[in-house]
């Protein structure tokens, strides 16, 4: 055994562990997919909104229902004798 003046006290706690480096996951695929999904949803909402706006802005009038000089309805058949519908 070593003399008392040369004895070394045992450490009271272990040395701090080295911080582990986290593996960086590649999230570019998830980010790209999310961006494309958001763009698709915004585009769809824009198209539907434009369709609704245009449909509400159109003023419909029945101008071709009856007018002077319009030919009378005539039963028309094709070559095989089937009626053609107008």
Short mmCIF file of C-alpha atoms in Angstrom, two decimals, residues 9-85:
data_model
loop_
_atom_site.label_atom_id
_atom_site.label_comp_id
_atom_site.label_asym_id
_atom_site.label_seq_id
_atom_site.Cartn_x
_atom_site.Cartn_y
_atom_site.Cartn_z
CA UNK A 9 -8.87 9.96 -3.48
CA UNK A 10 -11.31 8.11 -5.67
CA UNK A 11 -13.42 10.40 -7.81
CA UNK A 12 -16.86 10.98 -6.37
CA UNK A 13 -18.60 10.94 -9.70
CA UNK A 14 -17.67 9.80 -13.18
CA UNK A 15 -16.36 12.20 -15.78
CA UNK A 16 -19.09 13.86 -17.84
CA UNK A 17 -19.98 11.91 -20.94
CA UNK A 18 -19.21 13.37 -24.31
CA UNK A 19 -22.33 14.75 -25.96
CA UNK A 20 -23.57 12.41 -28.63
CA UNK A 21 -23.91 13.81 -32.07
CA UNK A 22 -27.43 13.24 -33.31
CA UNK A 23 -27.75 11.81 -36.75
CA UNK A 24 -29.29 14.47 -38.92
CA UNK A 25 -32.20 13.05 -40.77
CA UNK A 26 -32.79 14.26 -44.24
CA UNK A 27 -36.10 16.01 -44.07
CA UNK A 28 -35.93 17.51 -47.53
CA UNK A 29 -38.29 14.86 -48.91
CA UNK A 30 -40.91 15.57 -46.25
CA UNK A 31 -40.50 19.32 -46.68
CA UNK A 32 -40.78 19.09 -50.46
CA UNK A 33 -43.87 16.87 -50.26
CA UNK A 34 -45.51 19.25 -47.79
CA UNK A 35 -44.78 22.27 -50.00
CA UNK A 36 -46.20 20.50 -53.06
CA UNK A 37 -49.32 19.51 -51.13
CA UNK A 38 -49.85 23.08 -49.94
CA UNK A 39 -49.37 24.42 -53.47
CA UNK A 40 -51.83 21.85 -54.82
CA UNK A 41 -54.44 22.76 -52.21
CA UNK A 42 -53.99 26.49 -52.82
CA UNK A 43 -54.22 25.99 -56.58
CA UNK A 44 -57.38 23.91 -56.23
CA UNK A 45 -58.94 26.49 -53.93
CA UNK A 46 -58.02 29.25 -56.40
CA UNK A 47 -59.55 27.42 -59.36
CA UNK A 48 -62.74 26.60 -57.47
CA UNK A 49 -63.02 30.15 -56.15
CA UNK A 50 -62.54 31.55 -59.65
CA UNK A 51 -65.18 29.20 -61.04
CA UNK A 52 -67.69 30.24 -58.39
CA UNK A 53 -66.94 33.93 -58.94
CA UNK A 54 -67.23 33.62 -62.72
CA UNK A 55 -70.45 31.62 -62.45
CA UNK A 56 -72.01 34.26 -60.21
CA UNK A 57 -70.83 37.11 -62.47
CA UNK A 58 -72.32 35.73 -65.70
CA UNK A 59 -75.66 37.24 -66.69
CA UNK A 60 -77.67 34.53 -68.40
CA UNK A 61 -80.29 35.39 -70.97
CA UNK A 62 -82.26 33.14 -73.27
CA UNK A 63 -81.59 34.96 -76.51
CA UNK A 64 -81.72 31.97 -78.86
CA UNK A 65 -85.01 30.48 -77.62
CA UNK A 66 -87.30 31.95 -80.26
CA UNK A 67 -86.42 34.48 -82.86
CA UNK A 68 -87.88 35.50 -86.21
CA UNK A 69 -86.74 33.43 -89.15
CA UNK A 70 -85.78 30.37 -87.13
CA UNK A 71 -86.38 27.11 -89.04
CA UNK A 72 -89.09 24.81 -87.73
CA UNK A 73 -88.17 21.64 -85.88
CA UNK A 74 -87.92 18.84 -88.41
CA UNK A 75 -87.47 15.17 -87.65
CA UNK A 76 -84.03 14.31 -88.96
CA UNK A 77 -82.72 10.79 -89.38
CA UNK A 78 -79.29 9.47 -90.04
CA UNK A 79 -78.42 6.96 -92.79
CA UNK A 80 -79.68 3.99 -90.78
CA UNK A 81 -83.01 5.57 -89.96
CA UNK A 82 -82.32 6.51 -86.35
CA UNK A 83 -83.59 9.90 -85.22
CA UNK A 84 -81.08 12.63 -84.52
CA UNK A 85 -81.75 14.72 -81.47
#
